[in-house]
CSV table of C-alpha atoms in Angstrom, one decimal:
chain,number,residue,atom,x,y,z
A,237,MET,CA,13.2,25.9,-48.0
A,238,ILE,CA,16.0,27.8,-49.7
A,239,LYS,CA,14.8,29.4,-53.0
A,240,THR,CA,17.0,32.6,-53.2
A,241,PHE,CA,20.4,33.8,-52.1
A,242,ASN,CA,18.7,35.8,-49.5
A,243,ASP,CA,17.2,32.6,-48.1
A,244,MET,CA,20.7,31.2,-47.8
A,245,ARG,CA,21.9,34.2,-45.8
A,246,ASN,CA,18.9,34.0,-43.5
A,247,GLU,CA,19.5,30.4,-42.9
A,248,LEU,CA,23.2,31.0,-42.1
A,249,MET,CA,22.3,33.8,-39.8
A,250,ALA,CA,19.7,31.8,-37.9
A,251,SER,CA,22.1,28.9,-37.6
A,252,GLY,CA,24.3,30.9,-35.4
A,253,GLN,CA,27.3,29.1,-36.8
A,254,ARG,CA,30.4,30.9,-37.7
A,255,HIS,CA,32.6,28.9,-40.1
A,256,ARG,CA,36.1,30.0,-41.1
A,257,ILE,CA,37.2,31.1,-44.6
A,258,ALA,CA,40.9,31.0,-45.6
A,259,ALA,CA,41.1,33.6,-48.5
A,260,VAL,CA,44.1,33.5,-50.6
A,261,CYS,CA,45.7,36.7,-52.0
A,262,VAL,CA,42.9,39.2,-51.3
A,263,TYR,CA,44.2,42.0,-53.3
A,264,ASP,CA,41.1,43.1,-55.1
A,265,LYS,CA,38.2,45.3,-53.8
A,266,ALA,CA,35.4,42.9,-54.7
A,267,THR,CA,36.9,39.9,-52.8
A,268,CYS,CA,37.8,42.2,-49.9
A,269,ASP,CA,34.2,43.7,-49.6
A,270,ALA,CA,32.5,40.4,-49.9
A,271,LEU,CA,34.6,39.0,-47.1
A,272,HIS,CA,34.0,42.0,-44.9
A,273,GLN,CA,30.3,41.6,-45.5
A,274,VAL,CA,30.0,38.1,-44.3
A,275,GLU,CA,32.4,39.0,-41.3
A,276,GLU,CA,30.1,41.9,-40.4
A,277,GLU,CA,27.0,39.8,-40.7
A,278,GLY,CA,28.5,37.3,-38.3
A,279,ILE,CA,28.1,34.3,-40.6
A,280,ALA,CA,31.8,33.6,-41.0
A,281,SER,CA,35.2,34.5,-39.8
A,282,THR,CA,37.7,35.4,-42.5
A,283,PHE,CA,41.5,34.9,-42.8
A,284,PHE,CA,43.4,36.8,-45.4
A,285,ILE,CA,46.4,34.5,-46.6
A,286,ASP,CA,49.5,36.1,-48.0
A,287,GLY,CA,52.8,34.7,-49.1
A,288,GLU,CA,56.1,35.5,-50.6
A,289,THR,CA,54.7,34.2,-54.0
A,290,PRO,CA,51.2,33.3,-55.1
A,291,GLU,CA,52.3,29.6,-55.0
A,292,ASP,CA,53.4,30.2,-51.4
A,293,ALA,CA,50.1,31.7,-50.4
A,294,ALA,CA,48.1,29.0,-52.1
A,295,ALA,CA,50.0,26.3,-50.2
A,296,LYS,CA,49.5,28.2,-46.9
A,297,GLY,CA,45.7,28.4,-47.6
A,298,VAL,CA,45.5,24.6,-48.4
A,299,GLN,CA,47.6,23.8,-45.3
A,300,MET,CA,45.1,25.8,-43.0
A,301,ILE,CA,42.3,23.4,-44.2
A,302,HIS,CA,44.5,20.4,-43.4
A,303,ASP,CA,45.3,21.8,-40.0
A,304,GLY,CA,41.6,22.3,-39.3
A,305,LYS,CA,42.1,26.0,-38.9
A,306,ALA,CA,39.7,26.9,-41.7
A,307,ASP,CA,36.5,25.3,-43.2
A,308,ILE,CA,36.4,26.9,-46.6
A,309,LEU,CA,39.1,28.0,-49.0
A,310,MET,CA,38.6,31.1,-51.3
A,311,LYS,CA,40.5,32.4,-54.2
A,312,GLY,CA,41.4,36.1,-54.4
A,313,LEU,CA,43.6,37.8,-57.0
A,314,ILE,CA,45.6,34.7,-57.9
A,315,GLY,CA,45.4,32.6,-61.1
A,316,THR,CA,43.0,29.8,-60.8
A,317,ASP,CA,45.7,27.5,-62.2
A,318,LEU,CA,48.0,28.3,-59.3
A,319,LEU,CA,45.3,27.6,-56.7
A,320,LEU,CA,44.2,24.4,-58.4
A,321,LYS,CA,47.9,23.1,-58.5
A,322,ALA,CA,48.0,23.5,-54.7
A,323,ILE,CA,44.5,21.8,-54.4
A,324,LEU,CA,45.5,19.0,-56.7
A,325,HIS,CA,48.9,18.3,-55.1
A,326,LYS,CA,49.1,14.6,-54.5
A,327,GLU,CA,50.4,14.7,-50.9
A,328,LYS,CA,49.5,18.1,-49.7
A,329,GLY,CA,46.4,18.8,-51.8
A,330,LEU,CA,42.7,18.7,-50.9
A,331,LEU,CA,41.2,16.2,-53.4
A,332,PRO,CA,40.9,12.7,-51.8
A,333,ALA,CA,41.9,9.8,-54.0
A,334,GLY,CA,39.1,8.7,-56.2
A,335,HIS,CA,37.1,12.0,-55.8
A,336,VAL,CA,36.0,13.9,-58.9
A,337,LEU,CA,36.6,17.7,-58.9
A,338,THR,CA,33.4,19.4,-60.1
A,339,HIS,CA,32.4,23.0,-60.4
A,340,ILE,CA,28.8,23.7,-59.5
A,341,SER,CA,27.1,27.0,-60.3
A,342,VAL,CA,23.7,28.2,-59.1
A,343,ALA,CA,21.6,30.9,-60.6
A,344,GLU,CA,18.7,32.9,-59.2
A,345,MET,CA,16.6,34.4,-62.0
A,346,PRO,CA,13.5,36.5,-61.8
A,347,THR,CA,12.0,34.2,-64.4
A,348,TYR,CA,12.4,30.9,-62.4
A,349,HIS,CA,10.7,30.3,-59.2
A,350,LYS,CA,13.6,28.7,-57.4
A,351,LEU,CA,17.4,28.3,-57.6
A,352,LEU,CA,18.7,26.5,-60.6
A,353,PHE,CA,22.0,24.5,-60.2
A,354,ILE,CA,24.2,23.8,-63.1
A,355,HIS,CA,27.2,21.5,-63.6
A,356,CYS,CA,28.9,19.7,-66.4
A,357,SER,CA,28.9,16.1,-67.1
A,358,GLU,CA,32.0,14.0,-66.8
A,359,LYS,CA,33.9,11.8,-69.2
A,360,PRO,CA,31.6,11.6,-72.2
A,361,SER,CA,32.1,8.6,-74.5
A,362,PRO,CA,33.9,9.6,-77.7
A,363,LYS,CA,31.4,7.7,-79.7
A,364,PHE,CA,28.1,9.2,-78.4
A,365,PRO,CA,29.5,11.9,-76.3
A,366,PHE,CA,26.2,13.4,-75.2
A,367,VAL,CA,23.5,10.7,-75.2
A,368,ASP,CA,25.4,7.8,-73.9
A,369,GLY,CA,24.7,6.4,-70.3
A,370,TYR,CA,21.3,8.2,-69.7
A,371,GLN,CA,19.5,4.9,-69.0
A,372,ASP,CA,22.2,3.7,-66.7
A,373,ILE,CA,22.2,7.0,-64.7
A,374,LYS,CA,18.4,6.9,-64.5
A,375,GLN,CA,18.4,3.4,-63.2
A,376,MET,CA,21.0,4.2,-60.7
A,377,ALA,CA,18.9,7.1,-59.5
A,378,GLU,CA,15.8,4.9,-59.2
A,379,MET,CA,17.9,2.6,-57.0
A,380,ASN,CA,18.7,5.5,-54.8
A,381,SER,CA,22.3,5.6,-55.7
A,382,PHE,CA,22.4,9.4,-55.6
A,383,GLY,CA,20.2,9.8,-52.5
A,384,PRO,CA,16.6,11.0,-52.6
A,385,CYS,CA,16.4,12.7,-56.0
A,386,LEU,CA,14.6,12.3,-59.4
A,387,VAL,CA,16.7,12.1,-62.5
A,388,ASP,CA,15.6,12.4,-66.1
A,389,GLY,CA,17.2,13.0,-69.5
A,390,PRO,CA,18.2,13.7,-72.1
A,391,LEU,CA,16.0,16.8,-71.9
A,392,ASP,CA,16.4,20.3,-73.3
A,393,VAL,CA,16.4,23.2,-71.0
A,394,LYS,CA,12.9,24.2,-71.7
A,395,SER,CA,11.4,20.7,-71.2
A,396,ALA,CA,13.4,20.5,-68.0
A,397,CYS,CA,12.2,23.8,-66.5
A,398,SER,CA,8.8,24.3,-67.9
A,399,LEU,CA,5.8,22.1,-67.6
A,400,HIS,CA,4.2,24.1,-70.4
A,401,ALA,CA,7.1,23.4,-72.8
A,402,LEU,CA,7.0,19.8,-71.8
A,403,LYS,CA,3.4,19.4,-72.6
A,404,ALA,CA,3.8,21.3,-75.9
A,405,LYS,CA,6.3,18.7,-77.0
A,406,GLY,CA,4.0,16.0,-76.0
A,407,ILE,CA,6.6,14.2,-73.8
A,408,SER,CA,6.4,13.3,-70.1
A,409,SER,CA,9.0,13.4,-67.5
A,410,VAL,CA,9.2,12.6,-63.7
A,411,LEU,CA,10.7,16.2,-63.4
A,412,ASN,CA,7.4,17.8,-64.6
A,413,GLY,CA,9.3,20.9,-65.7
A,414,GLU,CA,10.5,21.5,-62.2
A,415,ALA,CA,14.3,20.9,-62.5
A,416,ASP,CA,16.5,21.9,-59.6
A,417,VAL,CA,19.8,20.9,-61.3
A,418,LEU,CA,20.8,21.0,-65.0
A,419,ILE,CA,23.7,18.7,-65.9
A,420,MET,CA,25.0,20.2,-69.1
A,421,PRO,CA,26.4,18.0,-71.8
A,422,ASP,CA,29.8,19.9,-72.0
A,423,ILE,CA,31.6,22.9,-70.8
A,424,GLU,CA,30.7,24.7,-74.0
A,425,ALA,CA,26.9,24.4,-73.4
A,426,GLY,CA,27.4,25.2,-69.7
A,427,ASN,CA,29.4,28.3,-70.4
A,428,ALA,CA,27.0,29.5,-73.0
A,429,PHE,CA,24.0,28.9,-70.6
A,430,TYR,CA,25.7,30.5,-67.5
A,431,LYS,CA,27.1,33.6,-69.3
A,432,SER,CA,23.8,34.3,-71.2
A,433,MET,CA,21.6,33.9,-68.1
A,434,THR,CA,23.8,36.5,-66.4
A,435,LEU,CA,23.8,38.9,-69.3
A,436,PHE,CA,20.3,38.5,-70.7
A,437,ALA,CA,18.1,37.0,-68.0
A,438,GLY,CA,19.2,39.1,-65.1
A,439,ALA,CA,20.5,36.0,-63.2
A,440,HIS,CA,22.5,36.3,-60.0
A,441,THR,CA,25.0,33.5,-59.8
A,442,ALA,CA,27.5,31.8,-57.6
A,443,GLY,CA,29.9,29.0,-58.0
A,444,VAL,CA,31.8,26.5,-55.9
A,445,LEU,CA,34.3,23.7,-56.4
A,446,CYS,CA,33.2,20.4,-55.0
A,447,GLY,CA,34.7,17.0,-54.5
A,448,THR,CA,37.4,18.6,-52.5
A,449,GLN,CA,37.9,18.1,-48.8
A,450,CYS,CA,36.2,21.4,-48.2
A,451,PRO,CA,34.2,23.7,-50.6
A,452,VAL,CA,36.5,26.0,-52.5
A,453,VAL,CA,35.2,29.4,-53.7
A,454,VAL,CA,36.8,30.1,-57.1
A,455,PRO,CA,35.2,33.3,-58.5
A,456,SER,CA,36.2,34.9,-61.8
A,457,ARG,CA,38.4,38.0,-61.5
A,458,GLY,CA,35.7,40.0,-63.2
A,459,ASP,CA,32.9,38.9,-60.8
A,460,SER,CA,31.2,41.6,-58.8
A,461,THR,CA,31.3,41.9,-55.0
A,462,GLU,CA,27.7,40.4,-55.0
A,463,ALA,CA,28.7,37.4,-57.1
A,464,LYS,CA,31.7,36.7,-54.8
A,465,TYR,CA,29.4,37.2,-51.7
A,466,ASN,CA,26.8,34.8,-53.2
A,467,SER,CA,29.6,32.2,-53.8
A,468,ILE,CA,30.7,32.5,-50.3
A,469,LEU,CA,27.0,31.9,-49.1
A,470,PHE,CA,26.8,28.9,-51.4
A,471,ALA,CA,30.1,27.4,-50.0
A,472,LEU,CA,28.8,27.9,-46.4
A,473,VAL,CA,25.4,26.3,-46.9
A,474,SER,CA,27.1,23.4,-48.6
A,475,LEU,CA,29.2,22.6,-45.6
B,115,MET,CA,18.0,49.5,-89.7
B,116,ILE,CA,16.2,46.4,-88.7
B,117,LYS,CA,16.4,45.9,-84.9
B,118,THR,CA,13.2,44.0,-84.1
B,119,PHE,CA,10.8,41.7,-85.7
B,120,ASN,CA,8.4,44.6,-86.0
B,121,ASP,CA,11.1,46.5,-88.1
B,122,MET,CA,11.1,43.4,-90.4
B,123,ARG,CA,7.4,43.6,-90.9
B,124,ASN,CA,7.4,47.4,-91.5
B,125,GLU,CA,10.3,46.9,-94.1
B,126,LEU,CA,8.3,44.2,-95.8
B,127,MET,CA,5.1,46.2,-95.9
B,128,ALA,CA,6.9,49.3,-97.2
B,129,SER,CA,8.6,47.2,-100.0
B,130,GLY,CA,5.3,46.5,-101.6
B,131,GLN,CA,6.6,43.2,-102.6
B,132,ARG,CA,4.5,40.1,-102.3
B,133,HIS,CA,6.6,36.8,-102.3
B,134,ARG,CA,5.0,33.4,-102.4
B,135,ILE,CA,5.1,30.8,-99.8
B,136,ALA,CA,4.6,27.1,-100.5
B,137,ALA,CA,3.5,25.6,-97.1
B,138,VAL,CA,3.6,21.8,-96.8
B,139,CYS,CA,0.9,20.0,-94.7
B,140,VAL,CA,-0.8,23.0,-93.0
B,141,TYR,CA,-2.8,20.9,-90.6
B,142,ASP,CA,-2.1,22.9,-87.3
B,143,LYS,CA,-3.7,26.1,-86.1
B,144,ALA,CA,-0.4,27.9,-85.4
B,145,THR,CA,0.9,27.5,-89.0
B,146,CYS,CA,-2.5,28.2,-90.4
B,147,ASP,CA,-2.9,31.4,-88.4
B,148,ALA,CA,0.6,32.6,-89.1
B,149,LEU,CA,0.2,32.2,-92.9
B,150,HIS,CA,-3.2,34.0,-92.7
B,151,GLN,CA,-1.7,36.9,-91.0
B,152,VAL,CA,1.1,37.5,-93.6
B,153,GLU,CA,-1.6,37.0,-96.3
B,154,GLU,CA,-3.9,39.6,-94.7
B,155,GLU,CA,-1.0,42.1,-94.2
B,156,GLY,CA,-0.3,41.8,-97.9
B,157,ILE,CA,3.4,40.8,-97.4
B,158,ALA,CA,3.2,37.3,-99.0
B,159,SER,CA,0.9,35.0,-100.9
B,160,THR,CA,0.4,31.6,-99.5
B,161,PHE,CA,-0.1,28.2,-101.0
B,162,PHE,CA,-1.2,25.2,-98.9
B,163,ILE,CA,0.4,22.1,-100.3
B,164,ASP,CA,-1.3,18.7,-99.7
B,165,GLY,CA,-0.5,15.2,-100.9
B,166,GLU,CA,-1.6,11.6,-100.7
B,167,THR,CA,1.2,11.1,-98.2
B,168,PRO,CA,3.4,13.6,-96.3
B,169,GLU,CA,6.4,12.5,-98.7
B,170,ASP,CA,4.2,13.4,-101.7
B,171,ALA,CA,3.3,16.8,-100.2
B,172,ALA,CA,7.0,17.5,-99.5
B,173,ALA,CA,8.0,16.6,-103.1
B,174,LYS,CA,5.2,18.9,-104.5
B,175,GLY,CA,6.3,21.8,-102.3
B,176,VAL,CA,9.9,21.4,-103.5
B,177,GLN,CA,8.7,21.1,-107.1
B,178,MET,CA,6.9,24.4,-106.8
B,179,ILE,CA,10.2,26.1,-105.9
B,180,HIS,CA,11.8,24.5,-108.9
B,181,ASP,CA,9.0,25.6,-111.2
B,182,GLY,CA,9.3,29.2,-110.0
B,183,LYS,CA,5.9,29.1,-108.6
B,184,ALA,CA,6.9,29.9,-105.0
B,185,ASP,CA,9.8,31.8,-103.3
B,186,ILE,CA,9.8,30.3,-99.9
B,187,LEU,CA,9.2,26.7,-98.6
B,188,MET,CA,7.5,26.2,-95.2
B,189,LYS,CA,7.0,23.1,-93.0
B,190,GLY,CA,3.6,22.6,-91.5
B,191,LEU,CA,2.6,19.4,-89.6
B,192,ILE,CA,5.0,17.1,-91.2
B,193,GLY,CA,8.2,15.5,-89.8
B,194,THR,CA,11.3,17.6,-90.4
B,195,ASP,CA,13.0,14.5,-91.5
B,196,LEU,CA,10.5,14.0,-94.3
B,197,LEU,CA,10.8,17.5,-95.5
B,198,LEU,CA,14.6,17.4,-95.3
B,199,LYS,CA,14.7,14.3,-97.4
B,200,ALA,CA,12.8,16.1,-100.1
B,201,ILE,CA,15.1,19.1,-99.8
B,202,LEU,CA,18.3,17.0,-99.9
B,203,HIS,CA,17.1,14.8,-102.8
B,204,LYS,CA,20.1,14.6,-105.2
B,205,GLU,CA,18.2,15.4,-108.4
B,206,LYS,CA,14.9,16.9,-107.3
B,207,GLY,CA,16.1,18.7,-104.1
B,208,LEU,CA,16.9,22.3,-103.2
B,209,LEU,CA,20.6,22.1,-102.0
B,210,PRO,CA,23.0,23.0,-104.8
B,211,ALA,CA,26.1,20.8,-104.9
B,212,GLY,CA,28.8,22.1,-102.6
B,213,HIS,CA,26.4,24.3,-100.6
B,214,VAL,CA,26.3,23.8,-96.8
B,215,LEU,CA,22.9,23.5,-95.1
B,216,THR,CA,22.7,25.8,-92.1
B,217,HIS,CA,20.0,26.7,-89.6
B,218,ILE,CA,20.0,30.3,-88.5
B,219,SER,CA,18.0,31.4,-85.5
B,220,VAL,CA,17.5,35.0,-84.5
B,221,ALA,CA,16.4,36.3,-81.1
B,222,GLU,CA,14.8,39.6,-80.0
B,223,MET,CA,15.3,40.1,-76.3
B,224,PRO,CA,14.3,43.0,-74.0
B,225,THR,CA,17.9,42.9,-72.6
B,226,TYR,CA,19.7,43.4,-75.9
B,227,HIS,CA,19.4,46.4,-78.0
B,228,LYS,CA,19.3,44.7,-81.4
B,229,LEU,CA,18.5,41.3,-83.0
B,230,LEU,CA,21.0,38.5,-82.2
B,231,PHE,CA,21.6,35.8,-84.8
B,232,ILE,CA,22.8,32.4,-83.8
B,233,HIS,CA,24.1,29.5,-85.8
B,234,CYS,CA,26.4,26.5,-85.1
B,235,SER,CA,29.9,26.0,-86.5
B,236,GLU,CA,30.6,23.3,-89.0
B,237,LYS,CA,32.9,20.4,-89.0
B,238,PRO,CA,35.0,20.9,-85.9
B,239,SER,CA,38.4,19.2,-85.9
B,240,PRO,CA,38.3,16.1,-83.7
B,241,LYS,CA,41.6,17.2,-82.1
B,242,PHE,CA,40.6,20.7,-81.1
B,243,PRO,CA,36.9,20.6,-81.7
B,244,PHE,CA,36.2,24.2,-80.6
B,245,VAL,CA,39.3,26.3,-80.7
B,246,ASP,CA,40.7,25.3,-84.1
B,247,GLY,CA,40.6,27.5,-87.0
B,248,TYR,CA,39.8,30.8,-85.3
B,249,GLN,CA,42.9,32.5,-86.7
B,250,ASP,CA,42.2,31.3,-90.2
B,251,ILE,CA,38.6,32.6,-90.0
B,252,LYS,CA,39.6,35.9,-88.7
B,253,GLN,CA,42.2,36.3,-91.4
B,254,MET,CA,39.7,35.4,-94.1
B,255,ALA,CA,37.3,38.0,-92.6
B,256,GLU,CA,40.0,40.6,-92.7
B,257,MET,CA,40.5,39.9,-96.4
B,258,ASN,CA,36.8,40.5,-96.9
B,259,SER,CA,36.0,36.8,-97.8
B,260,PHE,CA,32.7,37.0,-96.0
B,261,GLY,CA,31.7,40.5,-97.2
B,262,PRO,CA,31.8,43.6,-95.0
B,263,CYS,CA,31.8,42.3,-91.5
B,264,LEU,CA,34.0,42.1,-88.4
B,265,VAL,CA,34.8,38.6,-86.9
B,266,ASP,CA,36.4,37.8,-83.6
B,267,GLY,CA,36.7,34.8,-81.4
B,268,PRO,CA,36.9,32.7,-79.4
B,269,LEU,CA,34.7,34.9,-77.1
B,270,ASP,CA,32.2,33.9,-74.5
B,271,VAL,CA,28.7,35.2,-74.8
B,272,LYS,CA,29.2,38.0,-72.3
B,273,SER,CA,32.4,39.3,-73.9
B,274,ALA,CA,30.8,39.1,-77.3
B,275,CYS,CA,27.6,41.0,-76.3
B,276,SER,CA,28.6,43.4,-73.5
B,277,LEU,CA,31.4,46.1,-73.6
B,278,HIS,CA,31.2,46.2,-69.8
B,279,ALA,CA,31.9,42.4,-69.5
B,280,LEU,CA,34.7,42.7,-72.1
B,281,LYS,CA,36.4,45.5,-70.2
B,282,ALA,CA,36.0,43.7,-66.8
B,283,LYS,CA,37.9,40.8,-68.4
B,284,GLY,CA,40.6,43.1,-69.5
B,285,ILE,CA,40.5,42.0,-73.1
B,286,SER,CA,39.8,43.9,-76.3
B,287,SER,CA,37.9,42.8,-79.4
B,288,VAL,CA,37.0,44.5,-82.7
B,289,LEU,CA,33.4,43.7,-81.8
B,290,ASN,CA,33.4,45.9,-78.8
B,291,GLY,CA,30.6,43.9,-77.2
B,292,GLU,CA,28.3,44.6,-80.1
B,293,ALA,CA,28.0,41.2,-81.7
B,294,ASP,CA,25.2,40.7,-84.2
B,295,VAL,CA,25.9,37.0,-84.7
B,296,LEU,CA,27.0,34.3,-82.4
B,297,ILE,CA,28.5,31.2,-84.0
B,298,MET,CA,28.0,28.5,-81.3
B,299,PRO,CA,30.8,25.9,-80.9
B,300,ASP,CA,28.3,23.0,-81.3
B,301,ILE,CA,24.6,22.1,-81.4
B,302,GLU,CA,24.6,21.4,-77.7
B,303,ALA,CA,25.7,24.9,-76.8
B,304,GLY,CA,23.4,26.5,-79.5
B,305,ASN,CA,20.4,24.5,-78.1
B,306,ALA,CA,21.1,25.4,-74.5
B,307,PHE,CA,21.5,29.1,-75.4
B,308,TYR,CA,18.3,29.2,-77.7
B,309,LYS,CA,16.0,27.3,-75.3
B,310,SER,CA,17.1,29.2,-72.2
B,311,MET,CA,16.8,32.6,-73.9
B,312,THR,CA,13.2,31.8,-74.8
B,313,LEU,CA,12.4,30.5,-71.4
B,314,PHE,CA,14.3,32.8,-69.1
B,315,ALA,CA,15.2,36.0,-71.0
B,316,GLY,CA,11.8,36.6,-72.7
B,317,ALA,CA,13.2,36.1,-76.1
B,318,HIS,CA,11.2,36.1,-79.2
B,319,THR,CA,12.7,33.8,-81.9
B,320,ALA,CA,12.6,32.8,-85.4
B,321,GLY,CA,14.6,30.4,-87.5
B,322,VAL,CA,15.3,29.6,-91.2
B,323,LEU,CA,17.2,27.0,-93.2
B,324,CYS,CA,19.8,28.6,-95.4
B,325,GLY,CA,22.2,27.2,-98.0
B,326,THR,CA,19.2,26.0,-100.0
B,327,GLN,CA,18.0,27.4,-103.3
B,328,CYS,CA,15.3,29.4,-101.2
B,329,PRO,CA,14.9,30.1,-97.5
B,330,VAL,CA,13.0,27.2,-95.8
B,331,VAL,CA,10.9,27.8,-92.7
B,332,VAL,CA,11.2,24.8,-90.5
B,333,PRO,CA,9.5,25.7,-87.1
B,334,SER,CA,9.1,23.1,-84.2
B,335,ARG,CA,5.8,21.6,-83.9
B,336,GLY,CA,5.4,23.3,-80.5
B,337,ASP,CA,6.2,26.8,-81.8
B,338,SER,CA,3.6,29.4,-81.2
B,339,THR,CA,1.8,31.3,-83.9
B,340,GLU,CA,4.0,34.3,-83.2
B,341,ALA,CA,7.2,32.3,-83.5
B,342,LYS,CA,6.0,30.9,-86.8
B,343,TYR,CA,5.0,34.3,-88.0
B,344,ASN,CA,8.4,35.7,-87.1
B,345,SER,CA,10.1,32.9,-89.0
B,346,ILE,CA,8.2,33.7,-92.0
B,347,LEU,CA,9.2,37.4,-91.7
B,348,PHE,CA,12.8,36.3,-91.3
B,349,ALA,CA,12.6,34.1,-94.4
B,350,LEU,CA,11.0,37.0,-96.4
B,351,VAL,CA,13.7,39.6,-95.5
B,352,SER,CA,16.4,37.1,-96.3
B,353,LEU,CA,15.2,36.7,-99.9
């Protein structure tokens, strides 16, 4: 059972697999160090992709995935917009028709007993942007549409992650205060949660783009080596 | 300089003032204990307001403010909607015409060196709900429209509260990562921030309704004695 980033690493090391990362524009120390670390630990092979322009490098990285020469794409010191443009390219990109591009973050905190995944909801209705559709989604979950998982909501963060808070509110939930995943109502709430957990709750975090043909590691420029390393682990275990 | 709830209490005790709290429907232990504590510490006099119905009790509490018999209104075990209805009553209520009702929260956290105040923004434009108006607000602040304070935004929580994060992002701000107040883009972001700080960052919190003729303490039913006590302190220092 993976409950920490360290568990992720141990699982990857035990698997003996060595997936390949195509990293685009590795010009900063944190990205470089994170890639060296996974290479040294033997959990991945890394390719540093350069180009005459950032656009060119991004296209090359995406092409490596298409050619089956790499399993994961990673962003170095290149604008996220430029990499996304290559990923979203209609013919040469990495997003299959009909797939939804999603960014999933995961946080490890000393005050929660397991990893907590966070992503934002899609296409809210303009009329009831945040409370519409819950019943439908819960029914779909009960019919196993999302695989073996329990879904409940709307719930506030405390009721979702604390049985004590749930009981104090006098409500019940199939989650029992044991949420593994929080789907935030919008990017504003997601961002406020994510940033404040890092700053005030000592959270270690990672993030990966999903919905694409392969996991894409898209760290922020300001992310530490550790955050970039954790994001690589997250991409590797999601393969 | 008030940097903790304890500083608030010390300041109130040193002031020698003894303001009066009209508490409506004090039927739960936490509210009762919190009121007894401020009474015993000599920082406030408390009145327990009852009625034949909750609506009646709410009206009586509001009337006490009008009659100058109390300085602060507090909610006990009564629905917030019922107390709000009495507060918002056009003739007999507590919201002067043209005033905006706002809920301000404050958090004390072991990972921040001072109190952090949080409230939600008002009336976002439907077109650009969260980024509109920043320039106007900053200009008004520079012209001293809000009194002696520095205003900047949009900023994420980390850039607002950490000089380190601000520098890592390569941006500058008059706040220098020293924000005292966060104005959240919407109630969803505010709620996610507030609840997760309490649950994951060990935050002690308090909240007060402002814009009204007097501060109104409106705790959640599930709030602890300590949270209710802190909210009373917050109301008292904001007089």
